[in-house]
């Protein structure tokens, strides 16, 4: 006998803040009346930390500190053992988003080595011959907005062969001068990162100018930290040998779920950086790095 189980939240965007109530309905659809041994609903918020392959085995103490960190957990019994009539049945539920003790609900974040996730799970127990049913549903938590105003801190940059670091033979580099600015490095996560870049002159033709958003995830404990930087997204802002002296706009929207307000705790850190990358025709890469501080207003 076919039966479907689903969790539907009242909010279409599935975004909640601490202190609010997660409300919705459990939807059961079956053709004939259905016998069950109880329906339960659980809510869980976890931080999953993972070590990169280069860090595994380096720190023995890590294996204790990388266990999942539980932020919130609660269970309710939705229905006692009994019968569900044929057709469509909707059972409403509500869960308050309150933490126990001094725990904080961090913002939902899907990273590579750090994952912060909030899920609802509905389980329906059935007789021995029939398979138990379960359904998961992820919802998104936004942290409380900070009250203080964000004062934009514009950053001007100039890139020449003399300003570059990590270079073996500086005298072999072609001559170039690239200027620009970012309007702010402490950014509001819901607003775009803006600025401009100008190629004043370059002896070698330019192939491409790109904007690279990078996540820097740090996991660790007192014995040591593993810090890993990985790319989130790469946007090309100019193609080919651009006109010299022409201002090229920088505009990047922070992707949802893959970015969150800059976070620092005892066991892990999530930070963000942006790279302005100029690719020359001989495939030389010129990179200027800017640390960002993201917040929610």
mmCIF file of C-alpha atoms in Angstrom:
data_model
loop_
_atom_site.group_PDB
_atom_site.id
_atom_site.type_symbol
_atom_site.label_atom_id
_atom_site.label_comp_id
_atom_site.label_asym_id
_atom_site.label_seq_id
_atom_site.Cartn_x
_atom_site.Cartn_y
_atom_site.Cartn_z
ATOM 1 C CA UNK A 1 0.000 0.000 0.000
ATOM 2 C CA UNK A 2 1.518 3.335 -1.042
ATOM 3 C CA UNK A 3 1.778 6.153 1.487
ATOM 4 C CA UNK A 4 3.688 9.457 1.214
ATOM 5 C CA UNK A 5 5.014 11.542 4.087
ATOM 6 C CA UNK A 6 6.068 15.185 3.706
ATOM 7 C CA UNK A 7 7.003 18.168 5.896
ATOM 8 C CA UNK A 8 5.792 21.595 4.739
ATOM 9 C CA UNK A 9 6.833 24.802 6.471
ATOM 10 C CA UNK A 10 4.539 27.836 6.616
ATOM 11 C CA UNK A 11 7.267 30.178 5.388
ATOM 12 C CA UNK A 12 8.060 29.745 1.709
ATOM 13 C CA UNK A 13 11.677 30.964 2.104
ATOM 14 C CA UNK A 14 12.266 28.679 5.158
ATOM 15 C CA UNK A 15 14.267 31.438 6.921
ATOM 16 C CA UNK A 16 13.983 31.810 10.719
ATOM 17 C CA UNK A 17 15.796 33.688 13.485
ATOM 18 C CA UNK A 18 16.541 32.643 17.063
ATOM 19 C CA UNK A 19 13.497 33.096 19.296
ATOM 20 C CA UNK A 20 11.008 32.612 16.443
ATOM 21 C CA UNK A 21 8.731 29.582 15.997
ATOM 22 C CA UNK A 22 9.205 27.049 13.197
ATOM 23 C CA UNK A 23 5.648 26.151 12.176
ATOM 24 C CA UNK A 24 4.238 23.906 9.474
ATOM 25 C CA UNK A 25 2.310 20.741 8.765
ATOM 26 C CA UNK A 26 3.116 17.059 8.334
ATOM 27 C CA UNK A 27 1.257 15.822 5.232
ATOM 28 C CA UNK A 28 0.269 12.158 4.941
ATOM 29 C CA UNK A 29 -1.364 10.854 1.763
ATOM 30 C CA UNK A 30 -2.639 7.262 1.542
ATOM 31 C CA UNK A 31 -5.390 5.551 -0.446
ATOM 32 C CA UNK A 32 -6.722 3.366 2.392
ATOM 33 C CA UNK A 33 -6.774 3.739 6.200
ATOM 34 C CA UNK A 34 -3.294 3.215 7.613
ATOM 35 C CA UNK A 35 -2.220 1.605 10.887
ATOM 36 C CA UNK A 36 0.913 3.050 12.560
ATOM 37 C CA UNK A 37 2.823 2.831 15.853
ATOM 38 C CA UNK A 38 3.339 6.564 16.439
ATOM 39 C CA UNK A 39 4.623 9.645 14.585
ATOM 40 C CA UNK A 40 7.486 11.721 16.020
ATOM 41 C CA UNK A 41 9.112 14.966 14.879
ATOM 42 C CA UNK A 42 12.615 16.083 15.840
ATOM 43 C CA UNK A 43 14.495 19.339 15.269
ATOM 44 C CA UNK A 44 18.295 19.435 15.270
ATOM 45 C CA UNK A 45 20.977 22.025 14.630
ATOM 46 C CA UNK A 46 24.531 20.727 14.147
ATOM 47 C CA UNK A 47 27.975 22.065 13.294
ATOM 48 C CA UNK A 48 29.907 19.392 11.400
ATOM 49 C CA UNK A 49 33.669 19.892 11.275
ATOM 50 C CA UNK A 50 35.823 17.933 8.876
ATOM 51 C CA UNK A 51 39.585 17.760 8.545
ATOM 52 C CA UNK A 52 41.209 18.299 5.197
ATOM 53 C CA UNK A 53 43.331 15.408 3.932
ATOM 54 C CA UNK A 54 46.546 17.344 4.669
ATOM 55 C CA UNK A 55 45.617 17.710 8.360
ATOM 56 C CA UNK A 56 44.500 14.145 9.077
ATOM 57 C CA UNK A 57 47.069 12.440 11.281
ATOM 58 C CA UNK A 58 48.888 15.690 12.067
ATOM 59 C CA UNK A 59 46.933 16.497 15.214
ATOM 60 C CA UNK A 60 45.827 13.566 17.363
ATOM 61 C CA UNK A 61 43.847 15.903 19.597
ATOM 62 C CA UNK A 62 41.710 16.967 16.642
ATOM 63 C CA UNK A 63 39.734 13.758 16.667
ATOM 64 C CA UNK A 64 37.962 14.846 19.853
ATOM 65 C CA UNK A 65 37.417 18.443 18.779
ATOM 66 C CA UNK A 66 35.943 17.601 15.371
ATOM 67 C CA UNK A 67 32.941 15.745 16.748
ATOM 68 C CA UNK A 68 29.658 17.393 15.626
ATOM 69 C CA UNK A 69 28.692 20.321 17.874
ATOM 70 C CA UNK A 70 25.006 20.257 18.792
ATOM 71 C CA UNK A 71 23.417 23.734 18.855
ATOM 72 C CA UNK A 72 19.759 22.776 19.368
ATOM 73 C CA UNK A 73 17.813 19.523 19.717
ATOM 74 C CA UNK A 74 14.182 18.774 20.594
ATOM 75 C CA UNK A 75 11.594 16.049 19.980
ATOM 76 C CA UNK A 76 7.807 15.950 20.029
ATOM 77 C CA UNK A 77 5.285 13.169 19.613
ATOM 78 C CA UNK A 78 2.944 14.259 16.847
ATOM 79 C CA UNK A 79 0.516 11.321 17.030
ATOM 80 C CA UNK A 80 0.169 8.293 19.288
ATOM 81 C CA UNK A 81 -0.135 4.810 17.777
ATOM 82 C CA UNK A 82 -3.405 4.443 15.907
ATOM 83 C CA UNK A 83 -5.038 4.706 12.497
ATOM 84 C CA UNK A 84 -4.879 7.392 9.820
ATOM 85 C CA UNK A 85 -7.902 7.653 7.501
ATOM 86 C CA UNK A 86 -7.507 7.252 3.739
ATOM 87 C CA UNK A 87 -6.905 10.409 1.711
ATOM 88 C CA UNK A 88 -4.836 13.453 2.748
ATOM 89 C CA UNK A 89 -4.138 14.133 6.435
ATOM 90 C CA UNK A 90 -2.390 17.315 7.676
ATOM 91 C CA UNK A 91 -1.007 17.462 11.208
ATOM 92 C CA UNK A 92 0.149 20.966 12.301
ATOM 93 C CA UNK A 93 3.276 21.438 14.457
ATOM 94 C CA UNK A 94 5.287 24.242 16.078
ATOM 95 C CA UNK A 95 8.859 24.308 17.387
ATOM 96 C CA UNK A 96 10.260 27.324 19.261
ATOM 97 C CA UNK A 97 13.870 28.121 18.277
ATOM 98 C CA UNK A 98 15.333 28.453 21.768
ATOM 99 C CA UNK A 99 18.760 27.185 22.783
ATOM 100 C CA UNK A 100 19.639 25.661 26.136
ATOM 101 C CA UNK A 101 22.248 27.301 28.355
ATOM 102 C CA UNK A 102 24.640 29.781 26.743
ATOM 103 C CA UNK A 103 24.611 28.199 23.275
ATOM 104 C CA UNK A 104 24.150 30.434 20.235
ATOM 105 C CA UNK A 105 22.408 29.568 16.972
ATOM 106 C CA UNK A 106 24.985 30.235 14.283
ATOM 107 C CA UNK A 107 23.814 31.105 10.797
ATOM 108 C CA UNK A 108 23.219 28.290 8.291
ATOM 109 C CA UNK A 109 26.411 27.778 6.290
ATOM 110 C CA UNK A 110 27.422 25.115 3.760
ATOM 111 C CA UNK A 111 31.199 25.014 3.518
ATOM 112 C CA UNK A 112 33.862 22.443 2.728
ATOM 113 C CA UNK A 113 35.309 21.756 6.193
ATOM 114 C CA UNK A 114 32.641 23.529 8.297
ATOM 115 C CA UNK A 115 28.913 22.849 7.876
ATOM 116 C CA UNK A 116 26.166 24.473 9.964
ATOM 117 C CA UNK A 117 22.805 22.857 9.258
ATOM 118 C CA UNK A 118 19.325 22.827 10.792
ATOM 119 C CA UNK A 119 16.923 19.987 9.965
ATOM 120 C CA UNK A 120 13.464 18.699 10.837
ATOM 121 C CA UNK A 121 12.971 14.937 10.734
ATOM 122 C CA UNK A 122 9.620 13.156 10.853
ATOM 123 C CA UNK A 123 9.485 9.421 11.652
ATOM 124 C CA UNK A 124 6.468 7.168 11.373
ATOM 125 C CA UNK A 125 6.786 3.753 12.977
ATOM 126 C CA UNK A 126 4.851 0.898 11.388
ATOM 127 C CA UNK A 127 4.323 -2.838 11.936
ATOM 128 C CA UNK A 128 7.089 -5.395 11.366
ATOM 129 C CA UNK A 129 5.996 -6.191 7.816
ATOM 130 C CA UNK A 130 5.763 -2.568 6.685
ATOM 131 C CA UNK A 131 8.788 -0.299 6.396
ATOM 132 C CA UNK A 132 9.107 2.690 8.761
ATOM 133 C CA UNK A 133 8.749 6.037 6.983
ATOM 134 C CA UNK A 134 10.981 9.067 7.551
ATOM 135 C CA UNK A 135 11.355 12.473 5.935
ATOM 136 C CA UNK A 136 13.966 15.246 6.377
ATOM 137 C CA UNK A 137 13.508 18.947 5.705
ATOM 138 C CA UNK A 138 16.237 21.570 6.026
ATOM 139 C CA UNK A 139 15.382 25.102 7.143
ATOM 140 C CA UNK A 140 17.636 28.154 7.239
ATOM 141 C CA UNK A 141 18.607 30.139 10.328
ATOM 142 C CA UNK A 142 19.794 33.743 10.042
ATOM 143 C CA UNK A 143 21.697 35.147 13.002
ATOM 144 C CA UNK A 144 20.355 38.177 14.828
ATOM 145 C CA UNK A 145 21.314 41.350 12.930
ATOM 146 C CA UNK A 146 23.916 43.496 14.609
ATOM 147 C CA UNK A 147 22.625 46.792 15.973
ATOM 148 C CA UNK A 148 25.728 48.893 15.286
ATOM 149 C CA UNK A 149 25.958 50.624 11.932
ATOM 150 C CA UNK A 150 28.559 49.388 9.479
ATOM 151 C CA UNK A 151 30.934 52.179 8.493
ATOM 152 C CA UNK A 152 32.297 51.374 5.009
ATOM 153 C CA UNK A 153 36.094 51.264 4.869
ATOM 154 C CA UNK A 154 37.133 51.865 1.241
ATOM 155 C CA UNK A 155 40.428 50.295 0.170
ATOM 156 C CA UNK A 156 42.570 51.683 -2.651
ATOM 157 C CA UNK A 157 45.083 49.411 -4.348
ATOM 158 C CA UNK A 158 47.924 49.777 -6.852
ATOM 159 C CA UNK A 159 49.491 46.719 -8.489
ATOM 160 C CA UNK A 160 52.947 47.040 -10.119
ATOM 161 C CA UNK A 161 55.832 44.533 -10.470
ATOM 162 C CA UNK A 162 57.366 46.099 -7.324
ATOM 163 C CA UNK A 163 54.282 45.516 -5.138
ATOM 164 C CA UNK A 164 54.076 41.784 -5.912
ATOM 165 C CA UNK A 165 55.209 39.188 -3.374
ATOM 166 C CA UNK A 166 56.254 35.518 -3.778
ATOM 167 C CA UNK A 167 58.303 36.218 -6.928
ATOM 168 C CA UNK A 168 61.626 34.593 -7.812
ATOM 169 C CA UNK A 169 62.826 36.711 -10.740
ATOM 170 C CA UNK A 170 61.351 40.200 -10.540
ATOM 171 C CA UNK A 171 63.521 41.552 -13.367
ATOM 172 C CA UNK A 172 61.857 39.167 -15.877
ATOM 173 C CA UNK A 173 58.377 40.569 -15.171
ATOM 174 C CA UNK A 174 56.719 42.808 -17.779
ATOM 175 C CA UNK A 175 55.929 46.402 -16.774
ATOM 176 C CA UNK A 176 52.332 47.131 -15.759
ATOM 177 C CA UNK A 177 50.341 49.507 -13.571
ATOM 178 C CA UNK A 178 46.863 48.603 -12.336
ATOM 179 C CA UNK A 179 44.918 50.772 -9.917
ATOM 180 C CA UNK A 180 41.511 50.395 -8.301
ATOM 181 C CA UNK A 181 39.456 50.454 -5.144
ATOM 182 C CA UNK A 182 36.898 48.415 -3.201
ATOM 183 C CA UNK A 183 34.082 50.508 -1.713
ATOM 184 C CA UNK A 184 34.163 48.486 1.534
ATOM 185 C CA UNK A 185 35.885 45.463 3.090
ATOM 186 C CA UNK A 186 33.448 45.231 6.025
ATOM 187 C CA UNK A 187 30.407 44.242 3.983
ATOM 188 C CA UNK A 188 26.726 43.697 4.636
ATOM 189 C CA UNK A 189 26.046 40.135 3.446
ATOM 190 C CA UNK A 190 22.778 41.077 1.718
ATOM 191 C CA UNK A 191 24.425 43.837 -0.330
ATOM 192 C CA UNK A 192 26.892 43.467 -3.223
ATOM 193 C CA UNK A 193 30.641 43.989 -3.032
ATOM 194 C CA UNK A 194 31.435 46.953 -5.296
ATOM 195 C CA UNK A 195 34.410 48.919 -6.558
ATOM 196 C CA UNK A 196 36.408 49.440 -9.727
ATOM 197 C CA UNK A 197 39.697 48.503 -11.368
ATOM 198 C CA UNK A 198 41.653 50.495 -13.987
ATOM 199 C CA UNK A 199 44.519 49.190 -16.137
ATOM 200 C CA UNK A 200 46.691 52.307 -16.525
ATOM 201 C CA UNK A 201 49.309 50.585 -18.707
ATOM 202 C CA UNK A 202 50.716 47.120 -19.442
ATOM 203 C CA UNK A 203 53.562 46.004 -21.733
ATOM 204 C CA UNK A 204 51.913 42.601 -22.197
ATOM 205 C CA UNK A 205 48.319 42.147 -23.449
ATOM 206 C CA UNK A 206 45.811 41.195 -20.757
ATOM 207 C CA UNK A 207 43.784 38.019 -21.227
ATOM 208 C CA UNK A 208 41.203 38.361 -18.441
ATOM 209 C CA UNK A 209 40.369 40.106 -15.146
ATOM 210 C CA UNK A 210 38.538 38.035 -12.534
ATOM 211 C CA UNK A 211 37.052 38.394 -9.077
ATOM 212 C CA UNK A 212 37.465 35.365 -6.819
ATOM 213 C CA UNK A 213 35.563 34.889 -3.555
ATOM 214 C CA UNK A 214 37.374 32.608 -1.082
ATOM 215 C CA UNK A 215 36.253 30.980 2.172
ATOM 216 C CA UNK A 216 38.916 30.479 4.851
ATOM 217 C CA UNK A 217 37.848 27.767 7.287
ATOM 218 C CA UNK A 218 39.842 27.050 10.442
ATOM 219 C CA UNK A 219 39.158 23.968 12.585
ATOM 220 C CA UNK A 220 41.118 23.160 15.685
ATOM 221 C CA UNK A 221 41.763 23.158 19.400
ATOM 222 C CA UNK A 222 44.503 24.223 21.824
ATOM 223 C CA UNK A 223 47.054 21.849 20.222
ATOM 224 C CA UNK A 224 46.836 23.437 16.787
ATOM 225 C CA UNK A 225 44.686 24.626 13.937
ATOM 226 C CA UNK A 226 44.076 23.497 10.378
ATOM 227 C CA UNK A 227 43.414 26.471 8.121
ATOM 228 C CA UNK A 228 42.090 25.846 4.604
ATOM 229 C CA UNK A 229 41.181 28.345 1.891
ATOM 230 C CA UNK A 230 38.840 27.217 -0.921
ATOM 231 C CA UNK A 231 37.131 29.048 -3.765
ATOM 232 C CA UNK A 232 33.399 29.804 -3.511
ATOM 233 C CA UNK A 233 32.924 31.539 -6.839
ATOM 234 C CA UNK A 234 34.900 33.167 -9.626
ATOM 235 C CA UNK A 235 33.415 35.989 -11.717
ATOM 236 C CA UNK A 236 35.084 37.328 -14.850
ATOM 237 C CA UNK A 237 34.756 41.137 -14.937
ATOM 238 C CA UNK A 238 36.803 41.788 -18.104
ATOM 239 C CA UNK A 239 37.679 39.697 -21.161
ATOM 240 C CA UNK A 240 40.662 40.308 -23.446
ATOM 241 C CA UNK A 241 43.097 43.232 -23.613
ATOM 242 C CA UNK A 242 40.984 45.980 -22.027
ATOM 243 C CA UNK A 243 41.305 49.666 -22.906
ATOM 244 C CA UNK A 244 43.909 51.406 -20.765
ATOM 245 C CA UNK A 245 42.576 54.103 -18.476
ATOM 246 C CA UNK A 246 39.012 52.688 -18.598
ATOM 247 C CA UNK A 247 37.363 52.027 -15.225
ATOM 248 C CA UNK A 248 35.942 48.484 -14.997
ATOM 249 C CA UNK A 249 33.203 48.042 -12.369
ATOM 250 C CA UNK A 250 33.579 45.409 -9.626
ATOM 251 C CA UNK A 251 30.220 43.918 -8.597
ATOM 252 C CA UNK A 252 29.747 40.673 -6.710
ATOM 253 C CA UNK A 253 26.689 39.348 -4.859
ATOM 254 C CA UNK A 254 27.447 37.089 -1.884
ATOM 255 C CA UNK A 255 25.834 33.678 -2.581
ATOM 256 C CA UNK A 256 23.272 32.404 -0.080
ATOM 257 C CA UNK A 257 24.199 29.378 2.097
ATOM 258 C CA UNK A 258 27.832 29.439 0.878
ATOM 259 C CA UNK A 259 28.535 32.642 2.806
ATOM 260 C CA UNK A 260 27.574 33.689 6.328
ATOM 261 C CA UNK A 261 28.555 36.520 8.669
ATOM 262 C CA UNK A 262 32.226 36.167 9.667
ATOM 263 C CA UNK A 263 32.255 33.691 12.564
ATOM 264 C CA UNK A 264 34.855 32.990 15.252
ATOM 265 C CA UNK A 265 34.363 30.398 18.021
ATOM 266 C CA UNK A 266 36.696 28.300 20.191
ATOM 267 C CA UNK A 267 36.643 25.275 17.841
ATOM 268 C CA UNK A 268 36.285 26.833 14.403
ATOM 269 C CA UNK A 269 36.418 30.033 12.375
ATOM 270 C CA UNK A 270 34.765 30.987 9.067
ATOM 271 C CA UNK A 271 36.283 33.983 7.288
ATOM 272 C CA UNK A 272 36.127 35.351 3.756
ATOM 273 C CA UNK A 273 38.533 36.983 1.320
ATOM 274 C CA UNK A 274 38.300 38.361 -2.208
ATOM 275 C CA UNK A 275 41.057 38.182 -4.824
ATOM 276 C CA UNK A 276 41.348 40.529 -7.795
ATOM 277 C CA UNK A 277 43.072 38.327 -10.397
ATOM 278 C CA UNK A 278 44.629 39.689 -13.601
ATOM 279 C CA UNK A 279 45.574 37.003 -16.155
ATOM 280 C CA UNK A 280 48.231 38.074 -18.683
ATOM 281 C CA UNK A 281 48.437 36.606 -22.211
ATOM 282 C CA UNK A 282 51.351 34.356 -21.288
ATOM 283 C CA UNK A 283 49.076 32.969 -18.484
ATOM 284 C CA UNK A 284 50.945 34.785 -15.731
ATOM 285 C CA UNK A 285 48.606 35.393 -12.776
ATOM 286 C CA UNK A 286 48.701 38.651 -10.815
ATOM 287 C CA UNK A 287 46.633 38.426 -7.624
ATOM 288 C CA UNK A 288 45.745 41.047 -5.033
ATOM 289 C CA UNK A 289 44.121 39.700 -1.855
ATOM 290 C CA UNK A 290 41.652 41.516 0.431
ATOM 291 C CA UNK A 291 40.282 40.047 3.697
ATOM 292 C CA UNK A 292 36.536 40.748 4.104
ATOM 293 C CA UNK A 293 34.409 41.007 7.222
ATOM 294 C CA UNK A 294 30.793 40.037 6.545
ATOM 295 C CA UNK A 295 27.896 40.964 8.823
ATOM 296 C CA UNK A 296 24.088 41.018 8.747
ATOM 297 C CA UNK A 297 22.145 44.218 9.361
#
